[in-house]
mmCIF file of C-alpha atoms and ligand atoms in Angstrom:
data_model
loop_
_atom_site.group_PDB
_atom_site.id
_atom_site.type_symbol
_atom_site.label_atom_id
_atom_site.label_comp_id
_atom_site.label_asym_id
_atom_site.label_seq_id
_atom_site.Cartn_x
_atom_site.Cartn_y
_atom_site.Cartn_z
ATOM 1 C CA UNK A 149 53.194 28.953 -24.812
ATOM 2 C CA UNK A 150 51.771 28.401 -27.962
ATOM 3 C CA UNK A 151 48.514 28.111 -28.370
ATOM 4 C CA UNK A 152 48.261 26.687 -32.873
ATOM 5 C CA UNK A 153 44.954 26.800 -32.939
ATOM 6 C CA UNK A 154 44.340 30.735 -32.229
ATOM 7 C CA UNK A 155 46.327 31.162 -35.291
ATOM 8 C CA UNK A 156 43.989 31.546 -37.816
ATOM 9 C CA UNK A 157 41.890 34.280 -35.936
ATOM 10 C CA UNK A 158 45.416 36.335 -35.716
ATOM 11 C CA UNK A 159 45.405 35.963 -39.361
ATOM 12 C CA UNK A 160 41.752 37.690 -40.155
ATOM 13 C CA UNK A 161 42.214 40.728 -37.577
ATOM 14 C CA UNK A 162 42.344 43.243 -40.144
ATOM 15 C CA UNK A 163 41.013 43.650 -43.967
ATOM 16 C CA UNK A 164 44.877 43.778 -45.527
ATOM 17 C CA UNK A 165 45.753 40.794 -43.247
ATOM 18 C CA UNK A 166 42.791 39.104 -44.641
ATOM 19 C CA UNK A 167 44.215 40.152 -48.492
ATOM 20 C CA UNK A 168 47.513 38.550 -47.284
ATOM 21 C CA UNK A 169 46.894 35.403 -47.032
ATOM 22 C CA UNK A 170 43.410 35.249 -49.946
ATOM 23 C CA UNK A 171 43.797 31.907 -51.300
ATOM 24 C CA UNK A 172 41.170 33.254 -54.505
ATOM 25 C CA UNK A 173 40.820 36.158 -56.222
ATOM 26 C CA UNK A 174 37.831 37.585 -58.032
ATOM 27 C CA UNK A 175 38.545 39.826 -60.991
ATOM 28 C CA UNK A 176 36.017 41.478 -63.809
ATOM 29 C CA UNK A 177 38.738 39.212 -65.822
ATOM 30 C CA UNK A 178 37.797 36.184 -64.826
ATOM 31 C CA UNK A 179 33.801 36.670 -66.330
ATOM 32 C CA UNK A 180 32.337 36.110 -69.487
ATOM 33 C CA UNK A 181 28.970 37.526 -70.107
ATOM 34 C CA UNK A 182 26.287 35.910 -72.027
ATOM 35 C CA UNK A 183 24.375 37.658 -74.191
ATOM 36 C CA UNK A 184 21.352 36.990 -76.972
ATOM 37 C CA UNK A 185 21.366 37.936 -80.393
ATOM 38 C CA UNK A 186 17.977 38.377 -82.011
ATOM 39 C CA UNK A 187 17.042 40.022 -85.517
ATOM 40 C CA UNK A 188 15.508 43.577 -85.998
ATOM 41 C CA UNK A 189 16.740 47.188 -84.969
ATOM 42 C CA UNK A 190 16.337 48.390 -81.377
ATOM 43 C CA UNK A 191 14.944 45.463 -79.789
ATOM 44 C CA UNK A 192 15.193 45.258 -76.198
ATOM 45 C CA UNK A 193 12.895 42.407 -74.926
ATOM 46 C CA UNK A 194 13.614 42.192 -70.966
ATOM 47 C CA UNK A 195 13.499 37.945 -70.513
ATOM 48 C CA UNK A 196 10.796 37.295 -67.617
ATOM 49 C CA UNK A 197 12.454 34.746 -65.797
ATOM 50 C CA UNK A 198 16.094 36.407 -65.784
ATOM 51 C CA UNK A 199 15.823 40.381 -64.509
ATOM 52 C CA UNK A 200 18.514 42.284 -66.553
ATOM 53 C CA UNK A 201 18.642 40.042 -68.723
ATOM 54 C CA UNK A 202 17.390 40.977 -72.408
ATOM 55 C CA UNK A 203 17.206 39.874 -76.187
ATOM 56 C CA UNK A 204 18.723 42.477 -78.329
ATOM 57 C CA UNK A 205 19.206 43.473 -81.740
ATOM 58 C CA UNK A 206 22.609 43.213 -82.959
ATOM 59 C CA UNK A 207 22.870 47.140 -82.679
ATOM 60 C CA UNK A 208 21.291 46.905 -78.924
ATOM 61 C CA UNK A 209 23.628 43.733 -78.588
ATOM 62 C CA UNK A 210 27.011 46.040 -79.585
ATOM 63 C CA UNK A 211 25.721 48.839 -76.646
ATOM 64 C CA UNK A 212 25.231 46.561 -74.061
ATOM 65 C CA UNK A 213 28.729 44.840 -74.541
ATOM 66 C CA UNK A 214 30.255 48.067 -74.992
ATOM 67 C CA UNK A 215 28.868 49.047 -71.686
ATOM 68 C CA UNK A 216 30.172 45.607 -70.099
ATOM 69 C CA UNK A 217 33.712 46.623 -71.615
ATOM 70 C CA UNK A 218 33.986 49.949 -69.897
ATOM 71 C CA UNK A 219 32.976 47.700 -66.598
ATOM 72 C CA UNK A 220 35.817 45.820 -66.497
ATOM 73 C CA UNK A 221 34.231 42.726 -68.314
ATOM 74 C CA UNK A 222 36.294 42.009 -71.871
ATOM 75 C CA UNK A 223 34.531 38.727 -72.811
ATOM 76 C CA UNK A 224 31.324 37.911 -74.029
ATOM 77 C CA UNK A 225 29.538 34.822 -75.421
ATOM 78 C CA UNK A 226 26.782 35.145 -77.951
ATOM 79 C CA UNK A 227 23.541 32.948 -78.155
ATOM 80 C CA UNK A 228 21.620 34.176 -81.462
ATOM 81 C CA UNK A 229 17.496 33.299 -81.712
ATOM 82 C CA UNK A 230 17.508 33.187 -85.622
ATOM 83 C CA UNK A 231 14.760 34.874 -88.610
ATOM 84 C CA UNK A 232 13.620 31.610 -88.619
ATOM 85 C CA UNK A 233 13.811 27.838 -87.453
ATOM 86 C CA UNK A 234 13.735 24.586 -89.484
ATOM 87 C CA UNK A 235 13.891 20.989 -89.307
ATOM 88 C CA UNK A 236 17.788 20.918 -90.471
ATOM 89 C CA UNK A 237 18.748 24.673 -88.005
ATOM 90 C CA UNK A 238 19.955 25.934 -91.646
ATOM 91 C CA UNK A 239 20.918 29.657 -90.011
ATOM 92 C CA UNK A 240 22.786 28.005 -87.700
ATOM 93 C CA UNK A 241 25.674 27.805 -90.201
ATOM 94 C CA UNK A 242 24.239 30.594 -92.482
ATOM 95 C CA UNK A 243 27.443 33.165 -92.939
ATOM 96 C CA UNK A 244 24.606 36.103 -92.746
ATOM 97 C CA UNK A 245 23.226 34.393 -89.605
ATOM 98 C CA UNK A 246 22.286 36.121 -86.584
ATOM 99 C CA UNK A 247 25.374 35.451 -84.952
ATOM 100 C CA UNK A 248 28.114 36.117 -87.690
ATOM 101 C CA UNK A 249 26.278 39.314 -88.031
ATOM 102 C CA UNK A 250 26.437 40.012 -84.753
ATOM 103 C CA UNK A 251 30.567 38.619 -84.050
ATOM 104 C CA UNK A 252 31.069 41.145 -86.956
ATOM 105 C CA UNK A 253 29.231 44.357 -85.474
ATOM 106 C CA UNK A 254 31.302 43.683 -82.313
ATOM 107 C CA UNK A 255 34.614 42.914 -83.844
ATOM 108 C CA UNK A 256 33.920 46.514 -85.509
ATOM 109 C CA UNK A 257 32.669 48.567 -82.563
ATOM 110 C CA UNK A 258 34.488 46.959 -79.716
ATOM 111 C CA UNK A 259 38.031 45.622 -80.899
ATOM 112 C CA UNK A 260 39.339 45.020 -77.644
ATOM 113 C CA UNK A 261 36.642 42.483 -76.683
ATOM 114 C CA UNK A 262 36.936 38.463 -76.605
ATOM 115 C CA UNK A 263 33.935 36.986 -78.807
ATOM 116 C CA UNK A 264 33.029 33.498 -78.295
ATOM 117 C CA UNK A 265 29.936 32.329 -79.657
ATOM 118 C CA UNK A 266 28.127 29.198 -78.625
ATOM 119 C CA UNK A 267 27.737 26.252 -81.294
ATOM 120 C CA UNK A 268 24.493 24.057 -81.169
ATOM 121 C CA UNK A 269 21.587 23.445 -83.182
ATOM 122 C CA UNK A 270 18.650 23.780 -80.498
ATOM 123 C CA UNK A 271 17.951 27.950 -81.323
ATOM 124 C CA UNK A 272 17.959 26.838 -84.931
ATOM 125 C CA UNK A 273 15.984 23.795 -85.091
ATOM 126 C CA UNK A 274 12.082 24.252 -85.586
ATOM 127 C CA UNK A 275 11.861 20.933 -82.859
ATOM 128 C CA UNK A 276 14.682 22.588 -80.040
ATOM 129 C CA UNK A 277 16.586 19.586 -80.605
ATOM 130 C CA UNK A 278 20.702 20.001 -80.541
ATOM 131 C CA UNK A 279 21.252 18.215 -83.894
ATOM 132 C CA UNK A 280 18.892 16.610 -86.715
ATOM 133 C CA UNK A 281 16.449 14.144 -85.954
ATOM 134 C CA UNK A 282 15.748 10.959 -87.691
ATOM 135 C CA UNK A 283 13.501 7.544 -86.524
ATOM 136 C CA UNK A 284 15.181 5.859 -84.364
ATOM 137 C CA UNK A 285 15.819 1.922 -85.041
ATOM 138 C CA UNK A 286 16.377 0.759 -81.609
ATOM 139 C CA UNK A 287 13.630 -1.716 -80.571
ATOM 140 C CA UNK A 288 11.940 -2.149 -84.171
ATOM 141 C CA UNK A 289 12.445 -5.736 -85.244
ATOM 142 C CA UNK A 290 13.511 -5.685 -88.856
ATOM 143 C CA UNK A 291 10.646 -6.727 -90.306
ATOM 144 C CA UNK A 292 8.645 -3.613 -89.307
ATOM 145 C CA UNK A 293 11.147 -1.440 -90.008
ATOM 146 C CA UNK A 294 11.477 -2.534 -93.693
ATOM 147 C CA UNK A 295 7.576 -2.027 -93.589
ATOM 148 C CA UNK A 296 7.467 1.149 -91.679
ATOM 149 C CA UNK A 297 10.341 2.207 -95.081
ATOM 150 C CA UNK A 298 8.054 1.499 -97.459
ATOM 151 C CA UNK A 299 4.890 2.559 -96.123
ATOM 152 C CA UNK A 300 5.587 6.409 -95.788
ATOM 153 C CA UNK A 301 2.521 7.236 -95.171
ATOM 154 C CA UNK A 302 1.529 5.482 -92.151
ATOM 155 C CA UNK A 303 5.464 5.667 -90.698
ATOM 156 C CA UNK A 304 6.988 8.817 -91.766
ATOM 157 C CA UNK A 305 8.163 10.926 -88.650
ATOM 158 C CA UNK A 306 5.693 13.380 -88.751
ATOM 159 C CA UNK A 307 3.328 11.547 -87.998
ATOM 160 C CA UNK A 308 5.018 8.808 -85.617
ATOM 161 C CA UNK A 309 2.679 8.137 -83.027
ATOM 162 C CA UNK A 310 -0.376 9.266 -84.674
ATOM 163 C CA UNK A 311 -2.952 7.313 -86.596
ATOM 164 C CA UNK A 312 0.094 5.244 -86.704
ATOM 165 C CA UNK A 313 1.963 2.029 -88.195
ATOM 166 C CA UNK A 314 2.333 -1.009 -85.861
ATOM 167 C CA UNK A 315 6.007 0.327 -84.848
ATOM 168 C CA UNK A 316 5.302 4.092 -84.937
ATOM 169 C CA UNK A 317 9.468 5.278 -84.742
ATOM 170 C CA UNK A 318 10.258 7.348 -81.772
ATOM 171 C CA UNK A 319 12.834 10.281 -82.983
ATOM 172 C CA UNK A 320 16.138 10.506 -81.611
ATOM 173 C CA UNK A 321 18.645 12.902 -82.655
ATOM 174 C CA UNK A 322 21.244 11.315 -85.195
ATOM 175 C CA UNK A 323 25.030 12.153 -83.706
ATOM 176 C CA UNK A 324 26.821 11.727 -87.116
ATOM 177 C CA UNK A 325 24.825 13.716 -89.447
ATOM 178 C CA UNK A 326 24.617 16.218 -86.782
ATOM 179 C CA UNK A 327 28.641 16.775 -86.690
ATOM 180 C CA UNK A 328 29.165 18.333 -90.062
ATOM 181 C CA UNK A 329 26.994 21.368 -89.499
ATOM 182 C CA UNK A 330 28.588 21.702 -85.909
ATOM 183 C CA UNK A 331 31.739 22.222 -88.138
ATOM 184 C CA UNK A 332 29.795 24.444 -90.813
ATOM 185 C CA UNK A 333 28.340 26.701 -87.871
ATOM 186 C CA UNK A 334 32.013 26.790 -85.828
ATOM 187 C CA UNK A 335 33.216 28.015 -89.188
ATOM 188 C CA UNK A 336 30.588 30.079 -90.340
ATOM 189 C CA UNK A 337 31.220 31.795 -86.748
ATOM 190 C CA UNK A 338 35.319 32.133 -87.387
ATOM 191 C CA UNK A 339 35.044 33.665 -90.694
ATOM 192 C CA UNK A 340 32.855 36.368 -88.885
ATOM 193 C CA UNK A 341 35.873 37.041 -86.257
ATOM 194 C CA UNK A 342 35.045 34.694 -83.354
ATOM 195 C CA UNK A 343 37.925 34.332 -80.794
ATOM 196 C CA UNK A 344 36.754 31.118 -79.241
ATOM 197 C CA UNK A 345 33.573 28.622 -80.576
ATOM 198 C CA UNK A 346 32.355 27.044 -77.706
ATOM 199 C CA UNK A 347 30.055 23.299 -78.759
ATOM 200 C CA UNK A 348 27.357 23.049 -76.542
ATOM 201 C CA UNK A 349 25.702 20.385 -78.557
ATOM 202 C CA UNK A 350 27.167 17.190 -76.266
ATOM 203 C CA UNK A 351 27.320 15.310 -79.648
ATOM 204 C CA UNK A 352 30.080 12.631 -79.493
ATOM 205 C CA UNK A 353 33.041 13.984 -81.719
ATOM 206 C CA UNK A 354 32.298 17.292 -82.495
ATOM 207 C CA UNK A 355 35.203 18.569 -80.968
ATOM 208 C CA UNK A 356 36.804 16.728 -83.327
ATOM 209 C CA UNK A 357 34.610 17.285 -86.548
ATOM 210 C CA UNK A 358 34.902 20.892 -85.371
ATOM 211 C CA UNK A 359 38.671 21.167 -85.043
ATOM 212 C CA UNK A 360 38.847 19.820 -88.281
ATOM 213 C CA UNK A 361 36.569 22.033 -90.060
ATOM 214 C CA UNK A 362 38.451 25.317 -88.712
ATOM 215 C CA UNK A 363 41.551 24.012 -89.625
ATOM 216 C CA UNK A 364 40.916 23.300 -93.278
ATOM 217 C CA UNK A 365 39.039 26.515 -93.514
ATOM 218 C CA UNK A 366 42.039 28.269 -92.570
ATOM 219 C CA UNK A 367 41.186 29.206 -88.521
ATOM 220 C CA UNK A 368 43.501 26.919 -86.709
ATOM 221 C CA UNK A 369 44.147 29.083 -84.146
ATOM 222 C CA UNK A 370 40.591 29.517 -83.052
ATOM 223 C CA UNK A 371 40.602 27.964 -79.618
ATOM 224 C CA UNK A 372 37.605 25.416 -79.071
ATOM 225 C CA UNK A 373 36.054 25.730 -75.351
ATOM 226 C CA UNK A 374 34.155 22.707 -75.101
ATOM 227 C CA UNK A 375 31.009 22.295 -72.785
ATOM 228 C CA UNK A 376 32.627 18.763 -71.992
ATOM 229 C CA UNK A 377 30.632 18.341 -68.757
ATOM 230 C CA UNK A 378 27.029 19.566 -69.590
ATOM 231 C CA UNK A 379 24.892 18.061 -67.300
ATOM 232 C CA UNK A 380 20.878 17.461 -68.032
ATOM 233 C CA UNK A 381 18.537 18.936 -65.775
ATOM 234 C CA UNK A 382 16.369 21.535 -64.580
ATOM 235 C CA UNK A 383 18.731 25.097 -63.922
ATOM 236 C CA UNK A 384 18.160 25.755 -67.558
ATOM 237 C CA UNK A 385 14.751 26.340 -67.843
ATOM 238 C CA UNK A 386 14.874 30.290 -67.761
ATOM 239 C CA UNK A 387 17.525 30.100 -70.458
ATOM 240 C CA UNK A 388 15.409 28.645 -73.011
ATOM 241 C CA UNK A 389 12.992 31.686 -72.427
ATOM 242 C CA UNK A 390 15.873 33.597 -73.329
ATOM 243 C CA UNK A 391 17.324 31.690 -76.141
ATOM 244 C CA UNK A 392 13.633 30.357 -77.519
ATOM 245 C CA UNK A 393 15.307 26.695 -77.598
ATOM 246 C CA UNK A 394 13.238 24.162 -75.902
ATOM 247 C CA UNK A 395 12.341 21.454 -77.210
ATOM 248 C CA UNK A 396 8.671 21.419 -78.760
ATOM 249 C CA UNK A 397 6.068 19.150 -77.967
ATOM 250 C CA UNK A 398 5.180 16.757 -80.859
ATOM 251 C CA UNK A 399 4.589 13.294 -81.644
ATOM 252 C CA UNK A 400 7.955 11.512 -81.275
ATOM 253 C CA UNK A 401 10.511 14.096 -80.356
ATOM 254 C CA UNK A 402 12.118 13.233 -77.630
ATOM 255 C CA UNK A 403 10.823 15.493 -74.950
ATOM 256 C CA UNK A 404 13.972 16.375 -73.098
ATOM 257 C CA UNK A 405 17.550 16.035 -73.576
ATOM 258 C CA UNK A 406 18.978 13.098 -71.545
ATOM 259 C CA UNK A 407 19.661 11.555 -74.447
ATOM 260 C CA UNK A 408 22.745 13.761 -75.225
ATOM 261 C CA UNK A 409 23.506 15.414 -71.924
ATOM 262 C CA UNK A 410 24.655 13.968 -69.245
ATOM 263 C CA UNK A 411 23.042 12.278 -65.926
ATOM 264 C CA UNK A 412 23.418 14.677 -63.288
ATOM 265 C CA UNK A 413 23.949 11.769 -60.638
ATOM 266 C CA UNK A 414 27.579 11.204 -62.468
ATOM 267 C CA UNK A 415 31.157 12.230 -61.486
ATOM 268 C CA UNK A 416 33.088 9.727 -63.524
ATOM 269 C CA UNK A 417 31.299 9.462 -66.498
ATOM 270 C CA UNK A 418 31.944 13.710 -66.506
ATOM 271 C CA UNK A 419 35.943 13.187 -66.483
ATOM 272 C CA UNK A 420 35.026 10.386 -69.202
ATOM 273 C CA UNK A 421 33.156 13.567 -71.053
ATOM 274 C CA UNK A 422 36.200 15.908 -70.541
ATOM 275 C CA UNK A 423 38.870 13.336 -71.420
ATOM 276 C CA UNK A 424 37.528 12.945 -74.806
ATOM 277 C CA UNK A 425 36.829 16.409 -75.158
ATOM 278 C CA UNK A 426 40.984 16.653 -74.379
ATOM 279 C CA UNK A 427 41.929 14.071 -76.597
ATOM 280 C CA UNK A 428 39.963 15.503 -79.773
ATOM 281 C CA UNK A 429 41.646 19.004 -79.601
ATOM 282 C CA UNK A 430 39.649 21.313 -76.930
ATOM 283 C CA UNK A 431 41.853 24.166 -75.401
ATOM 284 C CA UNK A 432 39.335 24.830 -72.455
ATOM 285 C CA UNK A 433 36.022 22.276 -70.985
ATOM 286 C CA UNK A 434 33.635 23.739 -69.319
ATOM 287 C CA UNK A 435 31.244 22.326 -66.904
ATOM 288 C CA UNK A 436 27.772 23.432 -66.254
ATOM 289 C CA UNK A 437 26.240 23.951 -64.119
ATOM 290 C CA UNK A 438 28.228 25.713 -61.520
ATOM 291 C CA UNK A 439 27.383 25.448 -57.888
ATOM 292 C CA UNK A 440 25.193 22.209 -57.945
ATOM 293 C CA UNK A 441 28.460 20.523 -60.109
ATOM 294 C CA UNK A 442 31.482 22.551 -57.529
ATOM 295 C CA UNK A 443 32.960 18.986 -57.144
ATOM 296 C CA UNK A 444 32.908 18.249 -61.021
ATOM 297 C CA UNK A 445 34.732 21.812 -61.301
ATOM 298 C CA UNK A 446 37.216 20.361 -58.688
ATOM 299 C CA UNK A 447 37.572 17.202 -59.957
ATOM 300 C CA UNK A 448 38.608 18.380 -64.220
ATOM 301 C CA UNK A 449 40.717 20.755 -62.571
ATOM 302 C CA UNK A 450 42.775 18.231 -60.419
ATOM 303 C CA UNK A 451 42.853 15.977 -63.319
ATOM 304 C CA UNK A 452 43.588 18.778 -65.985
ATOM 305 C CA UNK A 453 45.868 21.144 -66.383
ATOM 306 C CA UNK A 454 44.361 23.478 -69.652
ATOM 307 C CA UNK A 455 41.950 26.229 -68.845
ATOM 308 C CA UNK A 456 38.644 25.101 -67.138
ATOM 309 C CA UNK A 457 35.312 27.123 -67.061
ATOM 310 C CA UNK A 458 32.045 26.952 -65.381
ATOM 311 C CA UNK A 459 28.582 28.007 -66.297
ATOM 312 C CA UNK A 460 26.967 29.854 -63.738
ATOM 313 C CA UNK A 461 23.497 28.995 -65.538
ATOM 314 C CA UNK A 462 19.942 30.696 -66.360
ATOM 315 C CA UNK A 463 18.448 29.138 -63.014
ATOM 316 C CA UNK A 464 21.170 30.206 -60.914
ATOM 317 C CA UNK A 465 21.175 33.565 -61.531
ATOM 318 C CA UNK A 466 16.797 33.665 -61.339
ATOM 319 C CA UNK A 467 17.708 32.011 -57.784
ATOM 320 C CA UNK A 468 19.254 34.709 -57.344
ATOM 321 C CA UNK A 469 17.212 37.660 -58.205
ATOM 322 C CA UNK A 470 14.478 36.222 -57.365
ATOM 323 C CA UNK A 471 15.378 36.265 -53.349
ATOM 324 C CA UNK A 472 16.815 39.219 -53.994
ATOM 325 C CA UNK A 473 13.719 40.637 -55.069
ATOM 326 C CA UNK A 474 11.634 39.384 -52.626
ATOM 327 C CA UNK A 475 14.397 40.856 -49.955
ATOM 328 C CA UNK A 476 15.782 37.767 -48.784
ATOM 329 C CA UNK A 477 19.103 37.856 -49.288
ATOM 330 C CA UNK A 478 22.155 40.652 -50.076
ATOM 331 C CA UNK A 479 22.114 40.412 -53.890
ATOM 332 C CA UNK A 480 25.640 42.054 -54.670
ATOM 333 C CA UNK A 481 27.651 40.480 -51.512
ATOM 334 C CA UNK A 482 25.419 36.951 -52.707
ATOM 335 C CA UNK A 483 26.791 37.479 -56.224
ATOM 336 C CA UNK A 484 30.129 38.067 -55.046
ATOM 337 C CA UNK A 485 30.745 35.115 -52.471
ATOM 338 C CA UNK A 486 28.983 32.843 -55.157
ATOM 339 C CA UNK A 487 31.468 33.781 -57.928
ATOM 340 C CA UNK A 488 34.446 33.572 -55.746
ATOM 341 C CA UNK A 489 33.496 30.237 -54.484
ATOM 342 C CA UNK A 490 33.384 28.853 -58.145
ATOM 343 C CA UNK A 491 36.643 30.072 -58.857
ATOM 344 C CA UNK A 492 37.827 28.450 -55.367
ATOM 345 C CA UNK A 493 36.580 25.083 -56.826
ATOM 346 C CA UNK A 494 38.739 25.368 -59.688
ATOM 347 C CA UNK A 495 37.376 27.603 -62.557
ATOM 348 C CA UNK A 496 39.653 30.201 -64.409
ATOM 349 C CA UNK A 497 36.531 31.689 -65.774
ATOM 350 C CA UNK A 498 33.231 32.112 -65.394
ATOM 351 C CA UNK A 499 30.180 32.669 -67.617
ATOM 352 C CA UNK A 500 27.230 34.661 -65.659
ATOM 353 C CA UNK A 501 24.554 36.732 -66.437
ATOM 354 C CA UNK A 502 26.043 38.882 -63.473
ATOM 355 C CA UNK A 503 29.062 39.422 -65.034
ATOM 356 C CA UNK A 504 28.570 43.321 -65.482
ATOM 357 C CA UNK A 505 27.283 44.135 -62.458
ATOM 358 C CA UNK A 506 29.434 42.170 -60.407
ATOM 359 C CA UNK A 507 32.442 44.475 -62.342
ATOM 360 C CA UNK A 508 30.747 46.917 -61.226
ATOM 361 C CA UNK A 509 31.267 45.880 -57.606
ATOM 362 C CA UNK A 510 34.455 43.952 -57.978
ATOM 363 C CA UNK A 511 35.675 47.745 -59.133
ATOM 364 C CA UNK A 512 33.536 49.807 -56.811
ATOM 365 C CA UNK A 513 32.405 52.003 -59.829
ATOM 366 C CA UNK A 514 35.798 52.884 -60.461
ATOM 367 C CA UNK A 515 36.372 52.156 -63.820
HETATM 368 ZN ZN1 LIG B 749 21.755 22.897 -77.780
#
C-alpha cells in the first residue's frame, strides 16, 4: 500500500536526489554587488556599520570589482559620495562626476562587467534630500504666503523656522523640478558607458523623464531598472554611513523621507508603484528591501512578467555580520539560505553587499 505522505522524505534521501527536484537555484549570476565611489587615490575607508564593506577610490573601486569578476560575480552597481555637495546635487549630473569617472575606469579595466549606476540626488545634495527642495505651500493661507514672498528676509528657507515669519514654510522636496536632473544624471551616467541606470529617487515620473532623456541623447537601449517599490524605513541606516546621504538636520527639511518613499505597511499601493514604473518604460523594478518585503517580491512577480530585483539592503547584511560576529549564527550557510530564499520569492537578481563572498561559496573557491 501506498503510503503519499512518506513521499517527500524518499525524495531528500540523498544530496543529487535533493538537486533533482530544487525548485531554486542560486548562481554568482544572479548577484549584483554594490559598491561606493569616492574621490582621491588609494582610499580604502572600511564603513563601520557594514564589515567588508568600504569606500574606495575609483582606482581601489576598479580592484575590488575586478576581484568580484574573477568570483563569479559580473555585475556591479555604483553609489558615488561626490568632491562636494550643494543645494541643487550639481555633480550628480556633472559628466566628470564621481561616478562617470568611475563607469569609465571600469568599462576600461573590466570589459566583461555589467555597470549599473544608481540615479538620485541624496549623495549630491548638501541637505540628503532625493531631489531639490523648495517651501512648501500646503497649509499657508494665501495671504501669508504672498507676505512670506515678499518679505525674504523673515521667510526665506534658510531660515524657516527660525526667528521666523508668522507662516515659517516647511521644505518639501519639489517632484517636477527634480525630474530633469534625474534625466541629466541617467545621461551623464550613459555617456560614461553605463549598462543599466537604476532611479532610486521615488520621484513620480522619472522613469519617464528619464527614458526620455536617454533616448534623445542617443542611449535608447540603456535599460532603466527602476526601484519601483522602495519602501521607507529603518534597514537603511548603515547605508547612509556608506553613501554619506542622510538627510541633515536643519530648520525645515523634512527630517526623513516618507514623503517620497513608500509606507512600509502597504502591499497595494507597491503594485500601484510598479505599475507606473511599467507603464513609463522600466525594463526591470526592483523592490527593497528584501526579506522584510518577500511578499511584495512575490506579489510584482505574479503580476509581472519583465525582470524583477530585490535589494538585500545596508541593515540586512549588518544583521548579518553582526551575529555572525558575535558567533551566533553560521555566516556563509546564513548568507546562502537568505539569498536563495529571495530568489524563491520571485527575484531574478539580487543586489547584496555579500555578493562576492557568497561566489565564493556558491563556487567553492573554484573559480
Ligand atoms: Zn536618494
Amino acid at each position: 500500500m501506498a503510503f503519499p505522505q512518506d513521499r517527500p522524505r524518499r525524495m531528500r534521501r540523498t544530496e543529487a536526489l535533493r538537486a533533482l527536484v530544487r525548485e531554486t537555484t542560486l548562481a554568482p549570476d544572479d548577484l549584483v554587488w554594490p559598491l561606493f565611489a569616492v574621490p582621491g587615490q588609494r582610499v580604502r575607508n572600511a564603513v563601520k556599520s557594514m564589515p567588508g564593506v568600504f569606500q574606495l577610490s575609483v582606482d581601489e573601486l576598479v580592484a575590488e570589482a575586478q576581484a568580484g569578476y574573477e568570483a563569479g560575480v559580473r555585475s556591479v552597481i555604483l553609489f558615488g559620495v561626490p568632491e562636494k555637495k550643494d543645494a541643487a546635487g550639481t555633480e550628480a549630473y556633472a559628466d566628470d562626476g564621481i561616478i562617470p569617472r568611475a563607469v569609465r575606469a571600469l568599462k576600461q579595466k573590466v570589459p566583461g562587467l555589467v555597470v549599473m549606476t544608481d540615479v538620485c540626488m541624496c549623495e549630491y545634495t548638501d541637505h540628503g534630500h532625493c531631489g531639490i527642495l523648495r517651501p512648501s505651500r500646503a497649509g499657508v493661507p494665501e495671504e501669508a504666503w504672498r507676505r512670506a514672498q515678499g518679505q525674504p528676509d523673515e521667510a526665506a528657507p534658510k531660515r524657516a523656522g527660525g526667528s521666523g515669519g508668522p507662516h515659517p514654510p516647511e521644505l518639501m522636496v519639489d517632484n517636477d523640478l527634480t525630474l530633469p536632473l534625474l534625466a541629466r544624471e541617467a545621461v551623464a551616467h550613459a555617456r560614461a558607458g553605463a549598462d543599466i541606470v537604476a532611479p532610486s529617487d521615488m520621484m513620480d515620473g522619472r522613469v519617464a523623464a528619464i527614458r526620455k532623456g536617454l533616448d534623445e541623447s542617443g542611449f535608447s537601449d540603456v535599460p532603466i531598472l527602476s526601484y519601483a517599490a522602495k519602501f521607507a524605513g529603518a534597514f537603511y541606516g548603515p547605508f547612509r554611513d556608506a553613501a554619506e546621504s542622510a538627510p541633515r538636520e536643519g530648520a525645515g527639511i523634512p527630517k526623513d523621507r516618507k514623503g517620497y518613499q513608500m509606507d512600509p505597511a502597504n502591499a497595494r499601493e507597491a503594485l500601484r508603484e510598479v505599475a507606473l514604473d511599467v507603464a513609463e518604460g522600466a525594463d526591470m523594478v526592483m523592490v527593497k528591501p528584501a526579506v522584510p518585503y518577500l511578499d511584495i517580491v512575490r506579489m510584482v512577480r505574479e503580476r509581472y512578467e519583465i525582470p524583477v530585483a530585490a535589494y538585500h539592503v545596508s541593515g540586512e547584511y549588518a544583521m548579518i555580520k553582526a551575529a555572525a560576529q558575535a558567533g551566533w549564527i553560521d555566516e556563509a550557510r546564513v548568507v546562502l539560505e537568505t539569498l536563495l530564499c529571495i530568489r524563491r520569492a520571485g527575484a531574478d537578481f539580487v543586489l547584496t553587499y555579500c555578493a562576492r563572498d557568497a561566489a565564493r561559496l556558491l563556487t567553492g573557491g573554484r573559480r
